[in-house]
PDB file of C-alpha atoms in Angstrom:
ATOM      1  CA  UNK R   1     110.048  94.845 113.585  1.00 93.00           C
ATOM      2  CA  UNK R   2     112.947  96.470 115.530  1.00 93.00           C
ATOM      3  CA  UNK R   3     112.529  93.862 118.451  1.00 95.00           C
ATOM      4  CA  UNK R   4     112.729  90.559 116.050  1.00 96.00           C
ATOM      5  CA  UNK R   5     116.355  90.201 116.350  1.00 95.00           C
ATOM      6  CA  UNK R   6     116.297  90.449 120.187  1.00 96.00           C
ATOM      7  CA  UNK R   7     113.683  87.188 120.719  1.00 97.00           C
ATOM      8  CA  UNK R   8     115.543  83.970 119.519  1.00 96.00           C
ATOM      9  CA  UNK R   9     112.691  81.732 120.586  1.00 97.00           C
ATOM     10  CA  UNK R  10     110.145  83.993 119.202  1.00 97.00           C
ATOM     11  CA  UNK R  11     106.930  81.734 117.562  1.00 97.00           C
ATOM     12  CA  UNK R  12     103.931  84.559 116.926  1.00 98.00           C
ATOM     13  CA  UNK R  13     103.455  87.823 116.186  1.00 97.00           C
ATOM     14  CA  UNK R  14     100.088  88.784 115.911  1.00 96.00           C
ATOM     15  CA  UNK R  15      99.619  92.617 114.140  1.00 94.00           C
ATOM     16  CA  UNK R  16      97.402  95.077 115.262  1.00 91.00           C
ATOM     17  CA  UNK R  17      97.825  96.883 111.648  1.00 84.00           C
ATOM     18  CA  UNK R  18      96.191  96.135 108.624  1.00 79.00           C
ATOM     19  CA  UNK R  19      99.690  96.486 106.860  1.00 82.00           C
ATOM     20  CA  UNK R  20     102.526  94.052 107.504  1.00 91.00           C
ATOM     21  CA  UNK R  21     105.340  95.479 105.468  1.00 89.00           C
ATOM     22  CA  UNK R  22     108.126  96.634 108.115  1.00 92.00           C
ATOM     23  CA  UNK R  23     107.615  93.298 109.190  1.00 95.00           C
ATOM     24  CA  UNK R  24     107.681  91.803 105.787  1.00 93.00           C
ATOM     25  CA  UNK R  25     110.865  93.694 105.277  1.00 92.00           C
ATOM     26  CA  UNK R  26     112.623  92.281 108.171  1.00 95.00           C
ATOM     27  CA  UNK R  27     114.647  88.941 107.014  1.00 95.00           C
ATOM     28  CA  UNK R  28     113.225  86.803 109.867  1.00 95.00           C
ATOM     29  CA  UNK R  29     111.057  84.127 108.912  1.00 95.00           C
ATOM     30  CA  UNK R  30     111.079  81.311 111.462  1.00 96.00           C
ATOM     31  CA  UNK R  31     107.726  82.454 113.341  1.00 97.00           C
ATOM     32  CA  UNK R  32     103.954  82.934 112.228  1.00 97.00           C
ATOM     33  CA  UNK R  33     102.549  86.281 111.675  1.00 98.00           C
ATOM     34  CA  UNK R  34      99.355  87.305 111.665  1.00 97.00           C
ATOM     35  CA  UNK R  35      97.120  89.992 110.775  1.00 94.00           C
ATOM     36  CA  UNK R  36      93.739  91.338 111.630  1.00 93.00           C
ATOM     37  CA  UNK R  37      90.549  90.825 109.336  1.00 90.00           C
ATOM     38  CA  UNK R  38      87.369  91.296 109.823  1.00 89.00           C
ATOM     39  CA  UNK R  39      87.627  94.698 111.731  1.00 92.00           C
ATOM     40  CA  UNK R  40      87.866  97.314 109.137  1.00 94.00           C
ATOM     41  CA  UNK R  41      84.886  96.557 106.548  1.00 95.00           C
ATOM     42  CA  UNK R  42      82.709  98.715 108.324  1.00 95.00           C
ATOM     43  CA  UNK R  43      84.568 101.773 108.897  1.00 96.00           C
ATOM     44  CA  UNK R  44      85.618 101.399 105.112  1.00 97.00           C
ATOM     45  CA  UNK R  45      82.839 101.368 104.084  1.00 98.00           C
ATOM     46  CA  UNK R  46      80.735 103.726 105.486  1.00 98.00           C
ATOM     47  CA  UNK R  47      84.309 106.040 104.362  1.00 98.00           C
ATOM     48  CA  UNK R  48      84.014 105.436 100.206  1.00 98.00           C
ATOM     49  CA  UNK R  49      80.309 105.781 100.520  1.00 98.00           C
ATOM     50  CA  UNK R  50      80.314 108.993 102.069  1.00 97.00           C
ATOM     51  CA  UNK R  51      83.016 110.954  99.993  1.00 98.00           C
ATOM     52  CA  UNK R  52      81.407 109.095  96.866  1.00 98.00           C
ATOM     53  CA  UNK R  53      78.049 110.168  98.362  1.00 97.00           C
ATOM     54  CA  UNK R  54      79.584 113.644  99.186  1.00 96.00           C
ATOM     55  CA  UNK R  55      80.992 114.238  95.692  1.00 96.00           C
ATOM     56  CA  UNK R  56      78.507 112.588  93.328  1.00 96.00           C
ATOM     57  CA  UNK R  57      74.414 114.702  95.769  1.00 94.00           C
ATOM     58  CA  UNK R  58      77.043 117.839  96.287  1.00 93.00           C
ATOM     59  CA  UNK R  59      76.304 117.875 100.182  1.00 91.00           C
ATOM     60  CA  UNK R  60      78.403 119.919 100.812  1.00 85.00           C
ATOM     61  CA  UNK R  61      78.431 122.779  97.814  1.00 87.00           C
ATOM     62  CA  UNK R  62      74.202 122.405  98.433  1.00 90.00           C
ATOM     63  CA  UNK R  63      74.813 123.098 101.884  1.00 90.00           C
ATOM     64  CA  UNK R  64      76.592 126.445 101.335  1.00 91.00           C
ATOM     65  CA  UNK R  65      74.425 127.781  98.559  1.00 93.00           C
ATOM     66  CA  UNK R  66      72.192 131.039  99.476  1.00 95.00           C
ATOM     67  CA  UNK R  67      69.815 130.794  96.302  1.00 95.00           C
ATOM     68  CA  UNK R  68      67.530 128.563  95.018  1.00 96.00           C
ATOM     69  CA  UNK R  69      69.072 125.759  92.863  1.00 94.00           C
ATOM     70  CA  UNK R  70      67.319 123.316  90.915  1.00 94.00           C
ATOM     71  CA  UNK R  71      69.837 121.512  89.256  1.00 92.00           C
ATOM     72  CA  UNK R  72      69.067 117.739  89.931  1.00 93.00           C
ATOM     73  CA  UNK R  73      72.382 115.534  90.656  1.00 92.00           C
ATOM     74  CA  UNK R  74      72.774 112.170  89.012  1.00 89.00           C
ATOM     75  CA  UNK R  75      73.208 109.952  92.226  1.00 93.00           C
ATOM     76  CA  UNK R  76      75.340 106.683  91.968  1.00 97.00           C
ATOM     77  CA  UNK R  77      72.511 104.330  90.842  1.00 96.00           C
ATOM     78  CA  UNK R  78      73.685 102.465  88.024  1.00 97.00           C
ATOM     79  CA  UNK R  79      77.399 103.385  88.215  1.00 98.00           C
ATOM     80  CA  UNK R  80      80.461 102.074  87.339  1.00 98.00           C
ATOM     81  CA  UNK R  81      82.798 101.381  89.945  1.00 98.00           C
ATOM     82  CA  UNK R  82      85.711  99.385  90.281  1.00 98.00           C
ATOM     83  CA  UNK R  83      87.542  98.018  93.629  1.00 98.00           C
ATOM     84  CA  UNK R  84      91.337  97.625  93.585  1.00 98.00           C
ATOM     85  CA  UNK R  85      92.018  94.490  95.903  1.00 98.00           C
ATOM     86  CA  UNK R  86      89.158  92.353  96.844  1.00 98.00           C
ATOM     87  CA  UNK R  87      90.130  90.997 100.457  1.00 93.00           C
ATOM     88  CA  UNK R  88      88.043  91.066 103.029  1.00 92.00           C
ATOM     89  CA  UNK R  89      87.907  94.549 103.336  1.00 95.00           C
ATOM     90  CA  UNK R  90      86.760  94.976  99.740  1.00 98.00           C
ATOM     91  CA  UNK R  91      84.210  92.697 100.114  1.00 97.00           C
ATOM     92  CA  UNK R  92      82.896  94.100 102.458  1.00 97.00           C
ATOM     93  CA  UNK R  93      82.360  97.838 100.351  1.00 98.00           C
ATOM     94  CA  UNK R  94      81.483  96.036  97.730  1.00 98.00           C
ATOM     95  CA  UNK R  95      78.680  94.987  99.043  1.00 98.00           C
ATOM     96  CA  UNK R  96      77.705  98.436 100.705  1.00 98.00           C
ATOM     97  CA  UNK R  97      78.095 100.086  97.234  1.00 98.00           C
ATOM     98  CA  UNK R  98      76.162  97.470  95.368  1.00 97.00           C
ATOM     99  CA  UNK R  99      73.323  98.266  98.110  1.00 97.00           C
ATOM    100  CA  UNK R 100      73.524 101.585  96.207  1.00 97.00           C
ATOM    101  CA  UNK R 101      72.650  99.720  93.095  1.00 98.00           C
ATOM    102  CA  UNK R 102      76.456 100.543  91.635  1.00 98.00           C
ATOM    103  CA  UNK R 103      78.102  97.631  89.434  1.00 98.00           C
ATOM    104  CA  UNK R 104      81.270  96.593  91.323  1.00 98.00           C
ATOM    105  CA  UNK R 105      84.075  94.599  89.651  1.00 98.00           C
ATOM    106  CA  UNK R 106      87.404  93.655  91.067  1.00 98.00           C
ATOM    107  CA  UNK R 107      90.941  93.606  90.439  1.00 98.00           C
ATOM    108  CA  UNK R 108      92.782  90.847  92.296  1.00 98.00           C
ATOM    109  CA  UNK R 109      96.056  88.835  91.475  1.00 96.00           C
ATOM    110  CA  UNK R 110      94.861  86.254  88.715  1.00 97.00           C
ATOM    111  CA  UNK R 111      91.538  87.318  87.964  1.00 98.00           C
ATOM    112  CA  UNK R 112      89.218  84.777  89.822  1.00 98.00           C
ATOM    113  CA  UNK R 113      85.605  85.505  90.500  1.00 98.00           C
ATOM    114  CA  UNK R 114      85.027  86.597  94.399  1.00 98.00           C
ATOM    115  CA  UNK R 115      81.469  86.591  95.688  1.00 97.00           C
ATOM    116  CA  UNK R 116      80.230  90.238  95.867  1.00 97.00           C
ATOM    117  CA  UNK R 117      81.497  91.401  92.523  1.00 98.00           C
ATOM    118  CA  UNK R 118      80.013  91.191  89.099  1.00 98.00           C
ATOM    119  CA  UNK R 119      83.206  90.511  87.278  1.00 98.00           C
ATOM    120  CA  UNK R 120      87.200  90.530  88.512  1.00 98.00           C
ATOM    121  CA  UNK R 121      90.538  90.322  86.389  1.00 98.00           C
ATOM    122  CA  UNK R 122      93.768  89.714  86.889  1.00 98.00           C
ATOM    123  CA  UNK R 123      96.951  92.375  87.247  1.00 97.00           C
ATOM    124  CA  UNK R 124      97.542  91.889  84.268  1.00 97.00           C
ATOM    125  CA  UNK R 125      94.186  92.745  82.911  1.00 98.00           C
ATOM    126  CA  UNK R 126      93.995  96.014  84.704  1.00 98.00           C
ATOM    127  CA  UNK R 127      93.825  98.365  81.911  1.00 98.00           C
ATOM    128  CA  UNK R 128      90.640  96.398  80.824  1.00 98.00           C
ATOM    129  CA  UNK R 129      89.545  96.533  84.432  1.00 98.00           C
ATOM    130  CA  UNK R 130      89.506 100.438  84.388  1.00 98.00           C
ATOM    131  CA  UNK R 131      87.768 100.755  81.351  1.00 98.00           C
ATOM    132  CA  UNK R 132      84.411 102.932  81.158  1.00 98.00           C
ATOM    133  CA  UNK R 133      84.924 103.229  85.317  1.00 98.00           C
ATOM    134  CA  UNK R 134      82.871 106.185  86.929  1.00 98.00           C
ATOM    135  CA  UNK R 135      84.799 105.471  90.270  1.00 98.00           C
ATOM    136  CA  UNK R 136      87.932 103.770  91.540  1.00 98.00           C
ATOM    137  CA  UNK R 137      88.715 102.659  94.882  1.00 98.00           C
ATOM    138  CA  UNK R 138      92.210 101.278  95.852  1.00 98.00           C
ATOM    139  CA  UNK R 139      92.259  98.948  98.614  1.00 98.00           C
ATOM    140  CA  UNK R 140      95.390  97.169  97.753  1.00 96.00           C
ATOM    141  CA  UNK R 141      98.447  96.280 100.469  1.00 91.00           C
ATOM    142  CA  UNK R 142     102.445  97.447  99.987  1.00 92.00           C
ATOM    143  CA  UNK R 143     103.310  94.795  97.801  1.00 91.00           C
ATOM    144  CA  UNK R 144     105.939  94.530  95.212  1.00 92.00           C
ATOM    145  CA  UNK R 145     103.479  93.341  92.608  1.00 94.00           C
ATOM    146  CA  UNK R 146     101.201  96.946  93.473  1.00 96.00           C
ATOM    147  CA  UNK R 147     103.754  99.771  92.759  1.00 97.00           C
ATOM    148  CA  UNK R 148     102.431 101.733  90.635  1.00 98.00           C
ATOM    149  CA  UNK R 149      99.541 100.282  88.953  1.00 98.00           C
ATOM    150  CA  UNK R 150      97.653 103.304  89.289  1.00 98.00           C
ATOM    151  CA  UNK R 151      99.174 105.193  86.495  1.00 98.00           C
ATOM    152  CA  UNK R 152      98.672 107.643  83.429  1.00 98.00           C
ATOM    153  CA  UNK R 153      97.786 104.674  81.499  1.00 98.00           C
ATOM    154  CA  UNK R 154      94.843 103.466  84.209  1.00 98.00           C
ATOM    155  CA  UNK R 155      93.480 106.873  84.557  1.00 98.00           C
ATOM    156  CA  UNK R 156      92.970 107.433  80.747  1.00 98.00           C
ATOM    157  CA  UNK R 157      90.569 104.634  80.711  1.00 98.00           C
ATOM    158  CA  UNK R 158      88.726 105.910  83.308  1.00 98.00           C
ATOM    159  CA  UNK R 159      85.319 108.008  82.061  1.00 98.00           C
ATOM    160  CA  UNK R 160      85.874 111.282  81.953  1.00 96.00           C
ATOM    161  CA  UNK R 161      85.614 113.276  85.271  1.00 95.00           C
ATOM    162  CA  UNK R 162      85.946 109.771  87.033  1.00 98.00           C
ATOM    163  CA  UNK R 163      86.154 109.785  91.125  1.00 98.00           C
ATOM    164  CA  UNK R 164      89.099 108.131  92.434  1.00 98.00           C
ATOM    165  CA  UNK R 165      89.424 107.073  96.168  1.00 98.00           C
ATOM    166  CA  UNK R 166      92.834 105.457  97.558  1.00 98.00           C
ATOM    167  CA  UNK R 167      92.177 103.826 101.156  1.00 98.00           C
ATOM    168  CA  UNK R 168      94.676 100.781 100.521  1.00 97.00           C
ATOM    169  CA  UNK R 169      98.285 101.760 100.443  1.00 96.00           C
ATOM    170  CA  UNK R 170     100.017 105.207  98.349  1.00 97.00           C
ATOM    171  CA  UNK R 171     102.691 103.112  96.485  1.00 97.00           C
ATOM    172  CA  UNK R 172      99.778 101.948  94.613  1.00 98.00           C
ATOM    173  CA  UNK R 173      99.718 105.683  92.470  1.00 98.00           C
ATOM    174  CA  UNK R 174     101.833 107.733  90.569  1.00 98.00           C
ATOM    175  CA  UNK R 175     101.635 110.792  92.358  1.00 98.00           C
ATOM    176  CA  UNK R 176     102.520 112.489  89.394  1.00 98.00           C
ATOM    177  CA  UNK R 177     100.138 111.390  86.775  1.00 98.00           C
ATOM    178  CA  UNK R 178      97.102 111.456  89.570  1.00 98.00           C
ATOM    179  CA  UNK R 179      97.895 115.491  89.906  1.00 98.00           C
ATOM    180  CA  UNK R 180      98.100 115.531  86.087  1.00 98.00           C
ATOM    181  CA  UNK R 181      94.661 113.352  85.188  1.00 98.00           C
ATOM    182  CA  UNK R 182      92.910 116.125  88.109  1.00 98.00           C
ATOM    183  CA  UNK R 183      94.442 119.159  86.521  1.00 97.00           C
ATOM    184  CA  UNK R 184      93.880 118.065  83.168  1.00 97.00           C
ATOM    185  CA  UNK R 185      89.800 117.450  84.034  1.00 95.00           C
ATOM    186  CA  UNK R 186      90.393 113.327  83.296  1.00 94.00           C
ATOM    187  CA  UNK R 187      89.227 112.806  86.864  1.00 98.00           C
ATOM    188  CA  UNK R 188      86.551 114.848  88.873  1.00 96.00           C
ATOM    189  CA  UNK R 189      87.961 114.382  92.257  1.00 98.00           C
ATOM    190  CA  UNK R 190      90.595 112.470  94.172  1.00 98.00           C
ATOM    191  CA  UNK R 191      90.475 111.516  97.946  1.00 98.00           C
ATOM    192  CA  UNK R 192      92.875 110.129  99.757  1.00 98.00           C
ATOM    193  CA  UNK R 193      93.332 108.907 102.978  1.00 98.00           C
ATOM    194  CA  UNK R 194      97.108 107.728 102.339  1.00 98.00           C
ATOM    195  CA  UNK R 195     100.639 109.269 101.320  1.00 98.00           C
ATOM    196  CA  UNK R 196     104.131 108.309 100.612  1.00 97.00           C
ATOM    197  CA  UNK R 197     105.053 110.117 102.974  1.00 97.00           C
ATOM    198  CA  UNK R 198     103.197 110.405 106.738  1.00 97.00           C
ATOM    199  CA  UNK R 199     102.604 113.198 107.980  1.00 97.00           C
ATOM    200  CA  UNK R 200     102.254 114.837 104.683  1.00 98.00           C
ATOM    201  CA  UNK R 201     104.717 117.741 104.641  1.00 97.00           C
ATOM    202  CA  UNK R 202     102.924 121.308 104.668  1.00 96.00           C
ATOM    203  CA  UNK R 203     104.779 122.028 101.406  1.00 97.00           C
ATOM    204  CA  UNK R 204     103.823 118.968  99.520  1.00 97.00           C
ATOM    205  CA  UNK R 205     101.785 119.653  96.394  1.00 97.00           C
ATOM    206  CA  UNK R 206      98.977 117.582  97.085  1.00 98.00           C
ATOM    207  CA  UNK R 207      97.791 120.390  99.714  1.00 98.00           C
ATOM    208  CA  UNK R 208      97.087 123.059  97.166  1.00 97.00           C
ATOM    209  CA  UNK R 209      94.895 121.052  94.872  1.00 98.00           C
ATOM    210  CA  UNK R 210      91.036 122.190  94.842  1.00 94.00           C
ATOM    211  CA  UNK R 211      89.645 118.873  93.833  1.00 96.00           C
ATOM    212  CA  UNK R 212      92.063 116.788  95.937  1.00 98.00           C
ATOM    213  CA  UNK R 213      90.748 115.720  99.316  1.00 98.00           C
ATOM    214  CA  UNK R 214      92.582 114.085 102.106  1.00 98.00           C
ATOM    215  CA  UNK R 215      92.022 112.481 105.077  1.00 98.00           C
ATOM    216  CA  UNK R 216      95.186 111.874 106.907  1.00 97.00           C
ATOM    217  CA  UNK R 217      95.237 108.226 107.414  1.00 96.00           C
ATOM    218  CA  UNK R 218      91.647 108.258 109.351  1.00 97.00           C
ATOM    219  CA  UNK R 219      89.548 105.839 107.458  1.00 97.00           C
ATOM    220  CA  UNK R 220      89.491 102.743 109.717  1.00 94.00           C
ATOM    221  CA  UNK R 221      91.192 103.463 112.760  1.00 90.00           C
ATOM    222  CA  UNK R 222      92.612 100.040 114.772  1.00 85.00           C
ATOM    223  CA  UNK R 223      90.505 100.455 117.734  1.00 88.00           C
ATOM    224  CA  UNK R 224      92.115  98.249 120.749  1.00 92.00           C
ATOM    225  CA  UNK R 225      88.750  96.454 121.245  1.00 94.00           C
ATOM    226  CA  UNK R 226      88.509  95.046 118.060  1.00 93.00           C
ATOM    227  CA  UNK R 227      92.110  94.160 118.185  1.00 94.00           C
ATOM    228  CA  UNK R 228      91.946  92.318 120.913  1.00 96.00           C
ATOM    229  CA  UNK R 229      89.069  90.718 120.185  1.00 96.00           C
ATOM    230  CA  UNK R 230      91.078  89.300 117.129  1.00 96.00           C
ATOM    231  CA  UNK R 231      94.276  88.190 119.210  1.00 97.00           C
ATOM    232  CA  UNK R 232      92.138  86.546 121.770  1.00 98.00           C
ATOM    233  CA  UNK R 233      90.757  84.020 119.358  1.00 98.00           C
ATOM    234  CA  UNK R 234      94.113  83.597 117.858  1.00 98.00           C
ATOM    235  CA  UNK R 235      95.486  83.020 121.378  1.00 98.00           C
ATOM    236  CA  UNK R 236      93.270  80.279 122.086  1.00 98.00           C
ATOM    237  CA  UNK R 237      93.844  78.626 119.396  1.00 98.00           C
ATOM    238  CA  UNK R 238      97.498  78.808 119.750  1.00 98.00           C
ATOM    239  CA  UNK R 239      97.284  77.391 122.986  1.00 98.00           C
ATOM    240  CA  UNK R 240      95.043  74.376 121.600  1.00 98.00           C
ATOM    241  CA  UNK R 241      97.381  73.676 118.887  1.00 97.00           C
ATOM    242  CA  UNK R 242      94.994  74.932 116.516  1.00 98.00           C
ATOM    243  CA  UNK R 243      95.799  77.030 113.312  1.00 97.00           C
ATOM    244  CA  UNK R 244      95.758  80.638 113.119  1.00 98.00           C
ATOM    245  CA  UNK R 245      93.215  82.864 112.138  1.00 97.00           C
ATOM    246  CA  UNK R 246      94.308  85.675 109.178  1.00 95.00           C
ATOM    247  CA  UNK R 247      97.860  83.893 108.673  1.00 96.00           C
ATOM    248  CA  UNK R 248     100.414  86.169 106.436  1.00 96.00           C
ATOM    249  CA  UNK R 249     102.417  85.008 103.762  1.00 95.00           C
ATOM    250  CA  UNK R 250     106.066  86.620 103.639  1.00 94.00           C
ATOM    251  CA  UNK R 251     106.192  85.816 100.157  1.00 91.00           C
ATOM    252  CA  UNK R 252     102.946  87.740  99.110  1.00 89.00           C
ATOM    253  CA  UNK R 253     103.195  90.086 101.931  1.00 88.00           C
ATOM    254  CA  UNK R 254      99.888  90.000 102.943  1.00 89.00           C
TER     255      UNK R 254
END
């Protein structure tokens, strides 16, 4: 973003990030940007089932006990979870957690049905998204239109001692009323991978939280291979005159 103003004749910028915005902040508009897709459903996937596999078996609290336990854990069969964003990305968890036999819905701009989920609804809907939800993953990009939406009033209509996983963006929560809802008991656990701030600062709350888990921005790396592997096909077809694969729009910012 710091080198747009110093290429006049610039045409392309292709991202190796999953997240546009210092280049959506930028004024400049007069070249196509685009993003990478298709590289991070994987890695994303195999992240929210683990923690959500993690939390709901116990693994690890089973693998520190010294006595006999019986207790039998519930598993995720048959649970409710909901998917903030349904891109490509969330496609592509949704269809690892339905594997699991979980019922997936969707929260996307307007509400219209995506392949891969049972039900969606619009922003404006999203209180009726997260009712009755046993888990809620946030997969949404740094957008005007997702400040926020994770707030006291979406966490109250989660079930009690719901599981809530943030691997989108961290303007998406209320920092404040997510440490609230987890002291309170409203939400089992909390894992997240993003912050407001990056690095998180040694002092910052979120560190001395017991059911508060996080990852430090490690759930789907960019690895170069993949990357290129995306701006090679875009490359061709910009040579060919063909359009561009994963093209952003500055209005949306994604």
């Amino acid at each position: 973003a710091d080198s747009l103003d110093s290429v006049p004749n610039l045409q392309w910028v292709q991202s190796t990030w999953a997240g546009v915005k210092p280049l959506i902040a930028h004024p400049r508009r007069d070249y196509q940007l685009t993003g990478v897709k298709g590289i991070f459903g994987q890695a994303m996937s195999e992240y929210v089932l683990g923690w959500l596999l993690g939390l709901e078996r116990n693994v690890i609290a089973r693998a520190d006990e010294r006595h006999w336990n019986p207790q039998v854990e519930r598993g995720v069969g048959g649970r409710r979870l909901g998917i903030l964003g349904t891109g490509s990305i969330s496609r592509d968890v949704a269809a690892a957690c339905a594997s699991l036999k979980l019922d997936v819905t969707g929260l996307n701009s307007d509400g219209r049905d995506v392949p891969g989920f049972r039900a969606c609804y619009s922003l404006a809907d999203r209180l009726q998204f997260a009712d009755g939800l046993d888990v809620l993953v946030a997969l949404l990009p740094d957008t005007d239109s997702t400040d926020s939406l994770v707030d006291a009033a979406l966490l109250r209509r989660l079930n009690p001692e719901a599981i809530f996983i943030n691997v989108g963006r961290a303007n998406s929560v209320v920092d404040e009323d997510l440490l609230a809802a987890l002291a309170s008991g409203r939400l089992r656990a909390a894992v997240l991978d993003v912050t407001r701030e990056e690095p998180l600062p040694e002092a910052h709350p979120f560190w001395s939280v017991e059911n508060l888990f996080l990852t430090s921005h490690t759930a789907a790396p960019s690895t170069p291979e993949a990357v290129v592997a995306v701006f090679l096909e875009n490359y061709r077809r910009y040579t060919a005159g063909e359009p561009l694969l994963h093209q952003v729009d500055f209005d949306r910012g994604y």
